[in-house]
CSV table of C-alpha atoms in Angstrom, one decimal:
chain,number,residue,atom,x,y,z
A,752,MET,CA,-0.1,-11.4,-75.9
A,753,SER,CA,-2.7,-13.8,-77.3
A,754,GLU,CA,-5.9,-14.6,-75.5
A,755,ALA,CA,-4.7,-18.2,-75.0
A,756,ALA,CA,-1.5,-17.0,-73.3
A,757,MET,CA,-3.2,-14.7,-70.8
A,758,PRO,CA,-3.4,-16.1,-67.3
A,759,GLN,CA,-6.8,-17.2,-66.2
A,760,TYR,CA,-8.1,-16.1,-62.7
A,761,SER,CA,-11.0,-17.9,-61.1
A,762,ALA,CA,-13.4,-16.0,-58.9
A,763,ALA,CA,-13.4,-16.8,-55.1
A,764,PRO,CA,-16.0,-19.3,-54.2
A,765,PRO,CA,-19.0,-17.6,-52.6
A,766,MET,CA,-19.3,-18.0,-48.7
A,767,ASP,CA,-22.1,-20.4,-47.9
A,768,SER,CA,-24.8,-19.4,-45.5
A,769,SER,CA,-23.5,-21.4,-42.5
A,770,ARG,CA,-20.0,-19.8,-42.6
A,771,LEU,CA,-21.6,-16.4,-43.0
A,772,ALA,CA,-23.8,-17.0,-40.0
A,773,ALA,CA,-20.9,-18.2,-37.9
A,774,ALA,CA,-18.8,-15.1,-38.9
A,775,ARG,CA,-21.7,-12.9,-37.9
A,776,ARG,CA,-22.1,-14.7,-34.5
A,777,PHE,CA,-18.3,-14.3,-33.9
A,778,SER,CA,-18.6,-10.6,-34.7
A,779,ARG,CA,-21.5,-10.1,-32.3
A,780,LYS,CA,-19.7,-11.9,-29.5
A,781,ASP,CA,-16.5,-10.0,-30.1
A,782,HIS,CA,-18.5,-6.7,-30.1
A,783,PHE,CA,-20.3,-7.7,-26.8
A,784,PHE,CA,-17.0,-8.6,-25.2
A,785,HIS,CA,-15.5,-5.3,-26.2
A,786,ARG,CA,-18.4,-3.4,-24.8
A,787,LEU,CA,-18.4,-5.4,-21.6
A,788,THR,CA,-14.8,-4.7,-20.8
A,789,GLN,CA,-15.2,-1.1,-21.7
A,790,THR,CA,-18.1,-0.7,-19.4
A,791,SER,CA,-16.2,-2.4,-16.6
A,792,ALA,CA,-13.3,0.1,-17.0
A,793,LEU,CA,-15.7,3.1,-17.2
A,794,ALA,CA,-17.5,1.8,-14.1
A,795,VAL,CA,-14.4,1.9,-12.0
A,796,LEU,CA,-13.7,5.5,-13.1
A,797,GLY,CA,-17.4,6.3,-12.4
A,798,ILE,CA,-17.2,4.8,-8.9
A,799,LEU,CA,-13.9,6.7,-8.2
A,800,VAL,CA,-15.5,10.0,-9.3
A,801,GLY,CA,-18.6,9.3,-7.3
A,802,VAL,CA,-16.7,8.7,-4.2
A,803,MET,CA,-14.7,11.9,-4.7
A,804,VAL,CA,-17.8,14.0,-5.4
A,805,SER,CA,-19.6,12.6,-2.3
A,806,LEU,CA,-16.6,13.3,-0.1
A,807,VAL,CA,-16.3,16.9,-1.4
A,808,ILE,CA,-20.0,17.5,-0.9
A,809,GLY,CA,-19.9,16.1,2.7
A,810,ALA,CA,-16.7,18.0,3.6
A,811,ALA,CA,-17.9,21.3,2.2
A,812,PRO,CA,-19.5,22.7,5.4
A,813,ALA,CA,-16.3,22.0,7.5
A,814,LEU,CA,-14.0,23.3,4.8
A,815,GLY,CA,-16.2,26.4,4.3
A,816,THR,CA,-16.2,27.1,8.1
A,817,PHE,CA,-12.5,26.4,8.8
A,818,GLY,CA,-10.9,27.0,5.4
A,819,PHE,CA,-7.4,25.8,4.8
A,820,GLY,CA,-6.7,26.2,8.4
A,821,PHE,CA,-8.4,22.9,8.9
A,822,LEU,CA,-5.2,21.2,7.6
A,823,TRP,CA,-2.7,22.7,10.1
A,824,ASN,CA,-4.9,23.2,13.1
A,825,GLU,CA,-4.2,20.7,15.9
A,826,SER,CA,-7.3,21.4,18.0
A,827,TRP,CA,-10.1,18.8,18.0
A,828,ASN,CA,-12.8,19.8,20.4
A,829,PRO,CA,-16.4,18.6,19.7
A,830,VAL,CA,-17.7,20.6,22.7
A,831,THR,CA,-16.6,23.9,21.3
A,832,GLY,CA,-17.0,22.9,17.7
A,833,GLN,CA,-13.3,23.5,16.8
A,834,PHE,CA,-11.8,20.9,14.6
A,835,GLY,CA,-8.4,20.5,12.9
A,836,ALA,CA,-6.8,17.7,10.9
A,837,LEU,CA,-3.2,18.2,11.7
A,838,ALA,CA,-2.9,15.5,14.5
A,839,PRO,CA,-4.6,12.7,12.4
A,840,ILE,CA,-2.5,13.6,9.3
A,841,TYR,CA,0.7,13.6,11.4
A,842,GLY,CA,-0.2,10.2,13.0
A,843,THR,CA,-1.1,8.7,9.7
A,844,LEU,CA,2.1,9.6,8.0
A,845,LEU,CA,4.3,8.8,11.0
A,846,THR,CA,2.8,5.3,11.6
A,847,SER,CA,3.1,4.5,7.9
A,848,ALA,CA,6.7,5.7,7.8
A,849,ILE,CA,7.6,3.6,10.8
A,850,ALA,CA,5.9,0.6,9.3
A,851,MET,CA,7.8,0.9,6.0
A,852,ILE,CA,11.1,1.5,7.7
A,853,ILE,CA,10.7,-1.8,9.5
A,854,ALA,CA,8.9,-3.9,6.9
A,855,VAL,CA,10.8,-3.0,3.7
A,856,PRO,CA,14.3,-4.4,4.7
A,857,ILE,CA,12.7,-7.4,6.5
A,858,GLY,CA,10.5,-8.2,3.5
A,859,ILE,CA,13.3,-7.9,1.0
A,860,GLY,CA,15.5,-10.0,3.3
A,861,ILE,CA,12.8,-12.7,3.5
A,862,ALA,CA,12.4,-12.7,-0.2
A,863,THR,CA,16.2,-13.0,-0.7
A,864,PHE,CA,16.3,-16.0,1.7
A,865,LEU,CA,13.4,-17.7,0.0
A,866,THR,CA,14.8,-17.4,-3.5
A,867,GLU,CA,18.5,-17.8,-2.8
A,868,LEU,CA,19.3,-19.4,0.5
A,869,CYS,CA,16.3,-21.4,1.8
A,870,PRO,CA,16.5,-25.2,1.4
A,871,PRO,CA,14.0,-26.4,-1.2
A,872,VAL,CA,12.2,-28.5,1.4
A,873,LEU,CA,11.4,-25.4,3.5
A,874,ARG,CA,10.8,-22.9,0.7
A,875,ARG,CA,7.2,-23.6,0.1
A,876,PRO,CA,6.1,-24.0,3.8
A,877,VAL,CA,7.8,-20.7,4.7
A,878,GLY,CA,6.4,-18.9,1.7
A,879,ILE,CA,2.9,-20.1,2.5
A,880,ALA,CA,3.3,-19.1,6.1
A,881,ILE,CA,4.3,-15.6,5.1
A,882,GLU,CA,1.4,-15.2,2.7
A,883,LEU,CA,-1.1,-16.4,5.3
A,884,LEU,CA,-0.3,-13.3,7.4
A,885,ALA,CA,-2.2,-11.3,4.8
A,886,GLY,CA,-5.3,-13.3,5.4
A,887,VAL,CA,-5.5,-12.6,9.2
A,888,PRO,CA,-8.3,-10.1,9.9
A,889,SER,CA,-7.1,-6.7,11.0
A,890,ILE,CA,-9.1,-6.8,14.2
A,891,ILE,CA,-7.2,-9.9,15.3
A,892,TYR,CA,-4.0,-7.9,14.8
A,893,GLY,CA,-5.5,-5.2,16.9
A,894,ILE,CA,-6.5,-7.5,19.8
A,895,TRP,CA,-3.1,-9.2,19.7
A,896,GLY,CA,-1.3,-5.9,19.7
A,897,LEU,CA,-3.4,-4.6,22.7
A,898,PHE,CA,-3.2,-7.6,24.9
A,899,VAL,CA,0.2,-9.2,23.9
A,900,LEU,CA,2.5,-6.7,22.1
A,901,ALA,CA,1.7,-3.6,24.1
A,902,PRO,CA,2.4,-5.1,27.5
A,903,ILE,CA,5.7,-6.5,26.2
A,904,LEU,CA,6.7,-3.1,24.9
A,905,GLN,CA,5.7,-1.4,28.1
A,906,THR,CA,7.7,-3.6,30.4
A,907,THR,CA,10.8,-4.3,28.3
A,908,VAL,CA,11.4,-2.5,25.0
A,909,GLN,CA,10.2,1.1,25.7
A,910,PRO,CA,12.0,1.4,29.1
A,911,TRP,CA,15.2,0.2,27.4
A,912,LEU,CA,14.7,2.8,24.5
A,913,ILE,CA,14.1,5.6,27.0
A,914,GLU,CA,17.2,4.6,29.0
A,915,ILE,CA,19.6,4.1,26.1
A,916,PHE,CA,18.6,7.3,24.2
A,917,GLY,CA,18.0,9.5,27.3
A,918,SER,CA,21.3,11.3,27.0
A,919,VAL,CA,21.4,11.5,23.2
A,920,PRO,CA,20.3,14.9,21.7
A,921,VAL,CA,17.2,14.7,19.4
A,922,LEU,CA,16.8,11.0,20.0
A,923,ASN,CA,15.9,11.7,23.6
A,924,SER,CA,12.9,13.6,22.4
A,925,ILE,CA,11.9,10.9,19.9
A,926,PHE,CA,12.0,8.2,22.5
A,927,ALA,CA,10.8,10.2,25.5
A,928,GLY,CA,8.7,8.5,28.2
A,929,PRO,CA,6.8,7.4,30.1
A,930,PRO,CA,6.3,3.9,28.6
A,931,TYR,CA,2.6,3.6,27.9
A,932,GLY,CA,2.8,0.4,25.9
A,933,ILE,CA,0.3,1.7,23.4
A,934,GLY,CA,1.2,4.6,21.1
A,935,VAL,CA,2.5,5.6,17.7
A,936,LEU,CA,5.5,3.1,17.8
A,937,THR,CA,3.1,0.2,18.7
A,938,ALA,CA,0.8,1.1,15.8
A,939,GLY,CA,3.8,1.3,13.4
A,940,LEU,CA,5.0,-2.2,14.5
A,941,ILE,CA,1.5,-3.6,14.0
A,942,LEU,CA,1.3,-2.0,10.5
A,943,ALA,CA,4.8,-3.4,9.7
A,944,ILE,CA,3.6,-6.9,10.5
A,945,MET,CA,0.4,-6.4,8.4
A,946,VAL,CA,2.2,-5.1,5.3
A,947,LEU,CA,5.1,-7.5,5.4
A,948,PRO,CA,3.3,-10.3,3.4
A,949,PHE,CA,2.6,-7.8,0.5
A,950,ILE,CA,6.3,-6.7,0.2
A,951,THR,CA,7.6,-10.3,0.7
A,952,SER,CA,5.3,-11.9,-1.9
A,953,VAL,CA,5.7,-9.4,-4.6
A,954,THR,CA,9.5,-9.2,-4.1
A,955,ARG,CA,9.9,-13.0,-4.1
A,956,ASP,CA,7.9,-13.3,-7.3
A,957,VAL,CA,10.0,-10.7,-9.1
A,958,PHE,CA,13.2,-12.2,-7.8
A,959,ASP,CA,12.1,-15.6,-9.2
A,960,ALA,CA,11.6,-13.9,-12.6
A,961,VAL,CA,15.2,-12.8,-12.9
A,962,PRO,CA,16.9,-14.8,-15.7
A,963,PRO,CA,19.2,-17.4,-14.1
A,964,MET,CA,21.8,-16.6,-16.8
A,965,LEU,CA,22.4,-13.2,-15.3
A,966,LYS,CA,23.1,-14.6,-11.9
A,967,GLU,CA,25.2,-17.4,-13.2
A,968,SER,CA,27.3,-14.9,-15.2
A,969,ALA,CA,27.8,-12.8,-12.1
A,970,TYR,CA,28.9,-15.8,-10.1
A,971,GLY,CA,31.2,-16.8,-13.0
A,972,LEU,CA,32.9,-13.4,-12.7
A,973,GLY,CA,33.7,-14.0,-9.1
A,974,CYS,CA,30.8,-12.1,-7.4
A,975,THR,CA,29.7,-13.1,-4.0
A,976,ARG,CA,26.0,-13.9,-3.3
A,977,ARG,CA,25.6,-10.4,-1.7
A,978,GLU,CA,27.0,-8.7,-4.7
A,979,VAL,CA,24.8,-10.7,-7.0
A,980,MET,CA,21.7,-9.7,-5.1
A,981,TRP,CA,22.8,-6.1,-4.8
A,982,LYS,CA,24.2,-5.5,-8.3
A,983,VAL,CA,22.2,-7.9,-10.5
A,984,VAL,CA,18.9,-9.1,-8.9
A,985,LEU,CA,17.8,-5.8,-7.3
A,986,PRO,CA,18.5,-3.6,-10.3
A,987,TYR,CA,16.7,-6.1,-12.6
A,988,ALA,CA,13.7,-6.4,-10.3
A,989,ARG,CA,13.5,-2.9,-8.9
A,990,VAL,CA,10.3,-2.0,-10.8
A,991,GLY,CA,8.4,-4.9,-9.2
A,992,VAL,CA,10.0,-4.3,-5.8
A,993,THR,CA,8.9,-0.6,-5.9
A,994,GLY,CA,5.4,-1.7,-6.9
A,995,GLY,CA,5.2,-4.1,-3.9
A,996,ILE,CA,6.4,-1.4,-1.5
A,997,MET,CA,3.9,1.1,-2.8
A,998,LEU,CA,1.1,-1.5,-2.5
A,999,ALA,CA,2.1,-2.0,1.1
A,1000,LEU,CA,2.2,1.7,1.8
A,1001,GLY,CA,-1.3,2.1,0.5
A,1002,ARG,CA,-2.5,-0.6,2.9
A,1003,ALA,CA,-0.7,1.1,5.8
A,1004,LEU,CA,-2.1,4.5,5.1
A,1005,GLY,CA,-5.7,3.2,5.2
A,1006,GLU,CA,-5.6,0.6,8.0
A,1007,THR,CA,-8.2,1.2,10.6
A,1008,MET,CA,-9.1,-1.4,13.2
A,1009,ALA,CA,-5.7,-2.7,14.2
A,1010,VAL,CA,-4.4,0.9,14.6
A,1011,THR,CA,-7.4,2.0,16.6
A,1012,PHE,CA,-6.7,-0.7,19.2
A,1013,VAL,CA,-3.1,0.3,19.9
A,1014,ILE,CA,-2.4,3.9,19.0
A,1015,GLY,CA,-4.1,5.5,22.0
A,1016,ASN,CA,-6.5,7.7,20.1
A,1017,ALA,CA,-5.2,11.0,21.4
A,1018,HIS,CA,-5.7,14.1,19.2
A,1019,ARG,CA,-2.3,15.7,19.9
A,1020,ILE,CA,1.1,15.9,18.3
A,1021,SER,CA,4.1,14.7,20.2
A,1022,ALA,CA,7.7,14.5,19.2
A,1023,SER,CA,8.0,11.1,21.0
A,1024,ILE,CA,6.9,8.0,19.1
A,1025,LEU,CA,6.2,6.3,22.4
A,1026,ALA,CA,3.3,8.7,23.1
A,1027,PRO,CA,-0.3,8.1,22.2
A,1028,GLY,CA,-1.6,9.6,18.9
A,1029,THR,CA,-4.3,9.1,16.3
A,1030,THR,CA,-4.7,8.5,12.6
A,1031,ILE,CA,-7.3,9.7,10.1
A,1032,SER,CA,-8.9,6.3,9.8
A,1033,ALA,CA,-8.9,5.7,13.6
A,1034,SER,CA,-10.5,9.1,14.2
A,1035,ILE,CA,-13.3,8.4,11.8
A,1036,ALA,CA,-13.9,4.9,13.2
A,1037,ASN,CA,-13.9,6.1,16.8
A,1038,GLU,CA,-16.1,9.2,16.5
A,1039,PHE,CA,-18.4,8.8,13.5
A,1040,THR,CA,-21.2,7.3,15.7
A,1041,GLU,CA,-20.9,10.2,18.1
A,1042,ALA,CA,-21.0,13.0,15.5
A,1043,VAL,CA,-24.5,14.4,16.0
A,1044,GLU,CA,-23.8,17.9,14.8
A,1045,ASP,CA,-23.5,18.7,11.1
A,1046,ILE,CA,-20.1,20.4,11.5
A,1047,TYR,CA,-18.8,17.4,13.5
A,1048,THR,CA,-19.9,15.0,10.8
A,1049,SER,CA,-18.6,17.2,8.0
A,1050,SER,CA,-15.2,17.4,9.8
A,1051,LEU,CA,-14.9,13.6,9.9
A,1052,ILE,CA,-15.9,13.4,6.2
A,1053,SER,CA,-13.2,16.0,5.5
A,1054,LEU,CA,-10.7,13.7,7.2
A,1055,GLY,CA,-11.8,11.0,4.8
A,1056,LEU,CA,-11.3,13.3,1.8
A,1057,ILE,CA,-7.8,14.2,3.0
A,1058,LEU,CA,-7.0,10.5,3.3
A,1059,PHE,CA,-8.3,9.9,-0.2
A,1060,ILE,CA,-6.1,12.6,-1.5
A,1061,ILE,CA,-3.0,11.4,0.3
A,1062,THR,CA,-3.5,7.9,-1.0
A,1063,PHE,CA,-4.1,9.1,-4.5
A,1064,ILE,CA,-1.0,11.3,-4.4
A,1065,VAL,CA,1.1,8.3,-3.1
A,1066,LEU,CA,-0.2,6.0,-5.8
A,1067,ALA,CA,0.3,8.7,-8.5
A,1068,LEU,CA,3.9,9.3,-7.4
A,1069,ALA,CA,4.5,5.5,-7.3
A,1070,ARG,CA,3.2,5.2,-10.9
A,1071,TYR,CA,5.4,8.1,-12.0
A,1072,MET,CA,8.4,6.6,-10.3
A,1073,LEU,CA,7.8,3.2,-12.0
A,1074,LEU,CA,7.6,5.0,-15.4
A,1075,ARG,CA,10.9,6.8,-14.7
A,1076,ILE,CA,12.5,3.5,-13.8
A,1077,GLU,CA,11.2,1.7,-16.9
A,1078,ARG,CA,12.4,4.5,-19.2
A,1079,LYS,CA,15.9,4.4,-17.6
A,1080,THR,CA,16.1,0.6,-18.1
A,1081,GLY,CA,14.7,0.7,-21.6
A,1082,GLY,CA,11.4,-1.0,-20.6
């Protein structure tokens, strides 16, 4: 090939100083943003580790004195220096379970009504009213529960439960009297009201995200509204619904003031959900100012460590469950 026939390539024009400076500024800003976000993420992990370490150090004297027996010992006697966490653990898990049993179906039902059945003119006001429940301070729930809900339960609901289940085996122990008004059931009802906005809001949002084509196709095949919700909407949105339920469960496990007002604060385990009880957070809030001895303070910090571990396990299981669901659905 002759020299004249060879293709000619021109060199790229050199970058002028202004463009080079702008590129360097962009690189520095991008590097700063990267380091800032990385530091924020590491700070969260650092705070988590710091809280865990401080709880372990504070709980070491009690755990060293009582050992693993601290977990299944019901006794809680500051006078004799005998402490056990079984009653607060039992109350925490039981009140949270009652709250979720009540709040989950109601929350999903409200979300279904708002997305499928509610008239458009009422959809926004009702949704805002439900979300405003999350902004009410917990101490207000506690005061309302003590002065309004507990007397109603004591005079109407609890006597009715005692009478109707009095001759039914097993259930007569769960609903055994007398009707105190305050107790584990009352605390569970208060928690159900408090976590209801979380379940409803998240579930409504994920229901709205379901593609209309899926629902219209199901209706075209002759499905009823109930079948569309049960067989189309819920399977499609189950990851989000599960996430909302676990968020609400985390709130229920750690709630303090509202539960402290209405649970009765009794360090004992009873088969009846009408009887007074206690939770981990309520025990810490009630007795921390009275803990003058080191072993007493350490026992309360041990309760905090146990609550931290329970919450961490619940959230870890929720994350694992969501991953399993995503894998099954091909997400």
